[in-house]
Tab-separated table of C-alpha atoms in Angstrom:
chain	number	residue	atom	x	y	z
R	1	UNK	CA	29.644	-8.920	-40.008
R	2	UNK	CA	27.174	-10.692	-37.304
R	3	UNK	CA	26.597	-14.036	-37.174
R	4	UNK	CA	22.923	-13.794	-37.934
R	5	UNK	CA	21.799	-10.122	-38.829
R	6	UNK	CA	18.026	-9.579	-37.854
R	7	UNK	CA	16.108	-6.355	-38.775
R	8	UNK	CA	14.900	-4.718	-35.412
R	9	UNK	CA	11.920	-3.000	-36.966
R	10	UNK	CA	10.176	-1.729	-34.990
R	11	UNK	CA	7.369	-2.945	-37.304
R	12	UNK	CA	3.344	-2.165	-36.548
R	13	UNK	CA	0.856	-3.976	-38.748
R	14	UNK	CA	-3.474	-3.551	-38.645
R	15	UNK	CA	-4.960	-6.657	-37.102
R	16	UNK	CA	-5.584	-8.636	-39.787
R	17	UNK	CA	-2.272	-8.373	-41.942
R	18	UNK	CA	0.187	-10.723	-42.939
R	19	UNK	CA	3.445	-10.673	-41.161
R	20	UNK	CA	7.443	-11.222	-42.751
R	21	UNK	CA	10.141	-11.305	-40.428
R	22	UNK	CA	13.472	-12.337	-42.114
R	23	UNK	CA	16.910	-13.360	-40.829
R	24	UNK	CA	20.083	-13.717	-42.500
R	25	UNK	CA	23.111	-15.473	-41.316
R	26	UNK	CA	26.591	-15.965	-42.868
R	27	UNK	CA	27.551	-19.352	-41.091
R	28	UNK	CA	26.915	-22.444	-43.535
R	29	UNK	CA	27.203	-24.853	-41.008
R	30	UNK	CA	24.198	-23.818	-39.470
R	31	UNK	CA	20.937	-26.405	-39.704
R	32	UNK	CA	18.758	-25.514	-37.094
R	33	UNK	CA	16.599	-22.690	-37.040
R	34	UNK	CA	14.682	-21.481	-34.850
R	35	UNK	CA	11.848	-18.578	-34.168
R	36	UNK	CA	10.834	-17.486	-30.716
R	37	UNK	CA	8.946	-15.186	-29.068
R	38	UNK	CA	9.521	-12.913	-26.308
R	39	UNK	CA	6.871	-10.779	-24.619
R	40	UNK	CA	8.179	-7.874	-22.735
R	41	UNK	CA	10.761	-8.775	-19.685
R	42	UNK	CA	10.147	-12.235	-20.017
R	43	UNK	CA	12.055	-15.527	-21.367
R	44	UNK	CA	12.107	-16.742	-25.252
R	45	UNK	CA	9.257	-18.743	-26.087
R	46	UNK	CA	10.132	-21.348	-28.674
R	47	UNK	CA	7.217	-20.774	-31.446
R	48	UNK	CA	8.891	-22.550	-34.521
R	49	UNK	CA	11.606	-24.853	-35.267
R	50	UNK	CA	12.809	-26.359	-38.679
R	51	UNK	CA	16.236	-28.110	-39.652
R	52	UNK	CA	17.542	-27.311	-42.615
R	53	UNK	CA	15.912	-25.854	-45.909
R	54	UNK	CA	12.090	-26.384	-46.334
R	55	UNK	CA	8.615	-24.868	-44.945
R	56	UNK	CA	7.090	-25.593	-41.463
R	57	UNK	CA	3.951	-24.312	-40.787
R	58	UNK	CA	1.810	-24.487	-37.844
R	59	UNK	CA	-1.589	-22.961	-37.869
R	60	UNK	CA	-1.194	-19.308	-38.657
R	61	UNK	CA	3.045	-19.470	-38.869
R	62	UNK	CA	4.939	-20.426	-41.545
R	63	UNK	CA	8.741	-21.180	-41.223
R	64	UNK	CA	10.629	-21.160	-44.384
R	65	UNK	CA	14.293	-21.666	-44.456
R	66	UNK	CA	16.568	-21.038	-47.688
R	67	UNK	CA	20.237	-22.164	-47.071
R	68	UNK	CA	21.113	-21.747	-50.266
R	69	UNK	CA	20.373	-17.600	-49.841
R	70	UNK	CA	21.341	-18.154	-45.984
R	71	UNK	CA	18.336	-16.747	-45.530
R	72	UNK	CA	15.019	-17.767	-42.850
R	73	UNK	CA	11.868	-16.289	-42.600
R	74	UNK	CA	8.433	-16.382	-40.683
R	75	UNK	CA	5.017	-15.678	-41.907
R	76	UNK	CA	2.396	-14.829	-39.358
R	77	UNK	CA	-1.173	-14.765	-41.093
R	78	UNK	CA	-4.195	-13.194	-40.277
R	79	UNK	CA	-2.344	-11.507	-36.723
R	80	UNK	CA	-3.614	-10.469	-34.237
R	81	UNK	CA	-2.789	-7.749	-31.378
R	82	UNK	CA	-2.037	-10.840	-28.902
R	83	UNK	CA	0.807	-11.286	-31.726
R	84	UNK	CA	2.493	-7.997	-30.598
R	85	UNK	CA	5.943	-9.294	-29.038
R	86	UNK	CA	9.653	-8.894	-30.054
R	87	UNK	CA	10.672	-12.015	-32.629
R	88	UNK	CA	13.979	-13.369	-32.763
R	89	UNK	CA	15.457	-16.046	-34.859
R	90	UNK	CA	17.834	-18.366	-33.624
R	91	UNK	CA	19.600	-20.980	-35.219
R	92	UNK	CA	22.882	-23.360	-34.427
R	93	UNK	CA	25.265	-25.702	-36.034
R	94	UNK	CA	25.353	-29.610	-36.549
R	95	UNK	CA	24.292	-32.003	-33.774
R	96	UNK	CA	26.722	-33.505	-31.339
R	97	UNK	CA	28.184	-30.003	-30.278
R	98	UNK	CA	26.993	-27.668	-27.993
R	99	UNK	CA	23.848	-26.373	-30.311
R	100	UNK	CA	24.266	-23.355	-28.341
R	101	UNK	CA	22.086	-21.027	-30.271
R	102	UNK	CA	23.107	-17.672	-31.675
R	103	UNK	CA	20.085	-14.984	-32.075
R	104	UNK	CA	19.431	-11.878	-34.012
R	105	UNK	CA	18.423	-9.542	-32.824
R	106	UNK	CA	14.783	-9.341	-32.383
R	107	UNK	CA	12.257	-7.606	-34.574
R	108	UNK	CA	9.889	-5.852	-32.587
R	109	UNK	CA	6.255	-6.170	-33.882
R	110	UNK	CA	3.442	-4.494	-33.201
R	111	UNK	CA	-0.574	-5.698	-33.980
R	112	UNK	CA	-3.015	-2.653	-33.910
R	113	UNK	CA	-6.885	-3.327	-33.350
W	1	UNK	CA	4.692	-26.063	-13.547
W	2	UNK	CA	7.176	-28.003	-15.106
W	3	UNK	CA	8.967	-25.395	-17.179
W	4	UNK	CA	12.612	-23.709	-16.552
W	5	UNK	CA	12.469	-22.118	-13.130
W	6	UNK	CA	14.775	-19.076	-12.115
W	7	UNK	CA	14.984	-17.236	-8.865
W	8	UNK	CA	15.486	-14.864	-8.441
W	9	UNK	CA	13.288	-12.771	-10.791
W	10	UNK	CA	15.078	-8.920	-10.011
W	11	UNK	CA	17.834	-8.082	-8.273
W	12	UNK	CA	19.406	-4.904	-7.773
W	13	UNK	CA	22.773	-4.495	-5.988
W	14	UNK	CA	25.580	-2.718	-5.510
W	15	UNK	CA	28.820	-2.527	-7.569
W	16	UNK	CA	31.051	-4.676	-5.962
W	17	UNK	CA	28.319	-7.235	-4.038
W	18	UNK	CA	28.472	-10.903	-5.550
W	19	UNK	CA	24.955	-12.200	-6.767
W	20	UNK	CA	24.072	-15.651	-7.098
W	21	UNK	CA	21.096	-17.038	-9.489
W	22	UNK	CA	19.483	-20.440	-9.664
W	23	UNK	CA	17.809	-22.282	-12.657
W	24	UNK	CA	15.962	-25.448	-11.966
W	25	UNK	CA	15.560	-26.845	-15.502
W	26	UNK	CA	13.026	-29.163	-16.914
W	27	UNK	CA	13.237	-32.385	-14.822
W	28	UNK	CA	14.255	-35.094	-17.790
W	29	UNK	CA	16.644	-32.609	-19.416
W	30	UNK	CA	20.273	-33.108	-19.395
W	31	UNK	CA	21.753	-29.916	-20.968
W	32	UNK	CA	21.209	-26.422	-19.358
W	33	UNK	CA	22.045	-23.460	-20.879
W	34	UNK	CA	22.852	-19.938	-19.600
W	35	UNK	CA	22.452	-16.962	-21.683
W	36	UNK	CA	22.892	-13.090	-21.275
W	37	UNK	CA	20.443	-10.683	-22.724
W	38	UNK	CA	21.047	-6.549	-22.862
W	39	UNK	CA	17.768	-4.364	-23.754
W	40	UNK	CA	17.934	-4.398	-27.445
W	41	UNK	CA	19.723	-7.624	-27.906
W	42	UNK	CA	19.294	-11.159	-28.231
W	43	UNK	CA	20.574	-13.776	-26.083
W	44	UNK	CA	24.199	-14.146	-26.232
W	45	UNK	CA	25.498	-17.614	-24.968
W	46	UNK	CA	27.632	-17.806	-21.372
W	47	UNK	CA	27.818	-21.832	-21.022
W	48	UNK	CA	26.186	-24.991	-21.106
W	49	UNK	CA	26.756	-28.344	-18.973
W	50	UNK	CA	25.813	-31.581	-19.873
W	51	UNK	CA	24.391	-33.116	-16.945
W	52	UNK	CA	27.147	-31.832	-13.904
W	53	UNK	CA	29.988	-31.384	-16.834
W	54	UNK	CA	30.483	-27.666	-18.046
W	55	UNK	CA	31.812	-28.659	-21.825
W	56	UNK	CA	31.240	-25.039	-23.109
W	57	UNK	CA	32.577	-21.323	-21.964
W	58	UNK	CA	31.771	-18.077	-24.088
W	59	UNK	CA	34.209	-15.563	-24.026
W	60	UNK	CA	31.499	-13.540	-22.150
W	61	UNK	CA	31.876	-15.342	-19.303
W	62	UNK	CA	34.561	-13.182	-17.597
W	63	UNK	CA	36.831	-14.475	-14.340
W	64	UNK	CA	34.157	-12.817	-12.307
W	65	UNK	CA	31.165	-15.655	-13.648
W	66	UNK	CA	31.259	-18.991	-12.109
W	67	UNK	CA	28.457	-21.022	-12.824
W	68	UNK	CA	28.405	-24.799	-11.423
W	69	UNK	CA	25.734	-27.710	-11.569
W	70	UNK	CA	26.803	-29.883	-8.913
W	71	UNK	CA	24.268	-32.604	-9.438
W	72	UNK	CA	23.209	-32.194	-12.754
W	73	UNK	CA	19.942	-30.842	-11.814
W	74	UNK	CA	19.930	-27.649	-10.756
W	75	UNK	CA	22.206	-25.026	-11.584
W	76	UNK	CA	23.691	-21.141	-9.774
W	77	UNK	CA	25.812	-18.699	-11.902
W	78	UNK	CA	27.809	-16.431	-9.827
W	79	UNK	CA	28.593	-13.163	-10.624
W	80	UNK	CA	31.334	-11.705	-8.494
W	81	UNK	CA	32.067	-8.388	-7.681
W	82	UNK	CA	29.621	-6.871	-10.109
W	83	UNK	CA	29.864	-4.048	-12.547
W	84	UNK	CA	26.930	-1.595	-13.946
W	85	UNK	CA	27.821	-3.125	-17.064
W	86	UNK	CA	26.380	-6.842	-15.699
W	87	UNK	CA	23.543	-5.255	-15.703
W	88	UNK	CA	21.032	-7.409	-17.946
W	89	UNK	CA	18.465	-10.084	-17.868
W	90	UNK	CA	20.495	-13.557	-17.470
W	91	UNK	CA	18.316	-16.664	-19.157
W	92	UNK	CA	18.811	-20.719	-18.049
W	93	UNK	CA	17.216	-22.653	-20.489
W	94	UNK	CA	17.667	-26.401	-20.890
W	95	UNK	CA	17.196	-29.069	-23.407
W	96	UNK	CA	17.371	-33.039	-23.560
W	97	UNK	CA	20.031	-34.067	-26.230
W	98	UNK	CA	19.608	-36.978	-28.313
W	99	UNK	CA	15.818	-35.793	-29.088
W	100	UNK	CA	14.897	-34.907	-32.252
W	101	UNK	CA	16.552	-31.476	-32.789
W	102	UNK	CA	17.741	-30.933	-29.255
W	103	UNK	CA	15.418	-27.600	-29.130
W	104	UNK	CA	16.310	-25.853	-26.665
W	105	UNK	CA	13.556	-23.939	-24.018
W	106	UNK	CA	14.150	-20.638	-21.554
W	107	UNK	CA	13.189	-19.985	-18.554
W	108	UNK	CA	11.458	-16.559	-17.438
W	109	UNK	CA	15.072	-15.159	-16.776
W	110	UNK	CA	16.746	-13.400	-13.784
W	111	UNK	CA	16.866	-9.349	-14.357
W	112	UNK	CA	20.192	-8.016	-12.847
W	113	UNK	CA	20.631	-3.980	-12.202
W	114	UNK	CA	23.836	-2.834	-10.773
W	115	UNK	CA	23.892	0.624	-9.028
């Protein structure tokens, strides 16, 4: 079993829709999560960050992380085709290490006009 | 700009020819990061220095893959004698530690095709 297990989709919404994207991971000493987004053949952009369990939200995303359930998701509202990009979640252990991150990997989404 | 730089942006060489990449991180961060990402993938984790000390090697990171920050500013990774399976987009990303949740933020990547 992966570290984190992230479906790839790929996933095409209308413009307009509400958008899940889910993650699930199997190492408990993880705290930081992360979403990014990548456009096509270019770097991560960091969109979303939240330690530990709890909702984040920043205009239309909302981060919600369940460590019980090991278990993180993003909500995109109200997307739009600007939103089409590959997602990946990211997340790393306790502070004072490395933090290297470990990713899924990727769901890609697609945001038709 | 003041985000992660890498040059270059493509390469292509032959199996067997060395290639060398640069990442200039962001100018008050301490950590930088280098990651390896295959079409279809997410970034898997090569190594990390803090400031001009590498603390961290993946697996990954093979006897051919040297990467150095000499002045804990800039960094190269070195891949020696390539193979068609190096092939892949290689990401330098950097972060400032001590700040609240050390996140962590990637450069534009260096795309590497072996022929």
């Amino acid at each position: 079993q992966k570290e984190v297990e992230q479906d790839p989709g790929p996933l095409s919404v209308p413009e307009g829709a509400i958008v899940s994207l889910n993650c699930t991971y199997s190492n408990s000493a993880f705290q930081y999560f992360m979403w990014y987004r990548q456009y096509s053949r270019k770097g991560p952009e960091l969109l979303m960050y939240t330690y530990s369990s709890g909702n984040k939200e920043d205009g239309r995303f909302t981060a919600q992380v369940d460590k019980s359930s090991k278990y993180i998701s993003l909500f995109i509202r109200d997307s739009q085709p600007s939103d089409s990009a590959t997602y990946l979640c990211a997340m790393s252990a306790t502070q004072g290490g490395s933090e290297k991150l470990v990713f899924g990997k990727g769901t890609k989404l697609t945001v038709n006009p | 700009d003041t985000g992660v730089s890498q040059n270059p942006r493509h390469k292509i060489t032959k199996r067997g020819q060395n290639v060398t990449f640069r990442c200039d991180p962001i100018s008050e961060h301490n950590r930088l990061y280098w990651y390896r990402q295959t079409l279809g993938q997410g970034p898997e984790f090569l190594t990390y220095f803090q400031n001009e000390a590498q603390l961290e090697k993946s697996r990954l990171l093979s006897d051919r893959f040297s990467a150095e920050r000499p002045k804990g500013s800039f960094s190269t990774l070195e891949i020696q004698r390539t193979e068609q399976g190096d092939s892949a987009m290689y990401l330098c990303a950097s972060s400032l530690s001590g700040s609240y949740g050390n996140t962590i933020y990637f450069g534009e990547g260096s795309w590497l095709t072996v022929v």
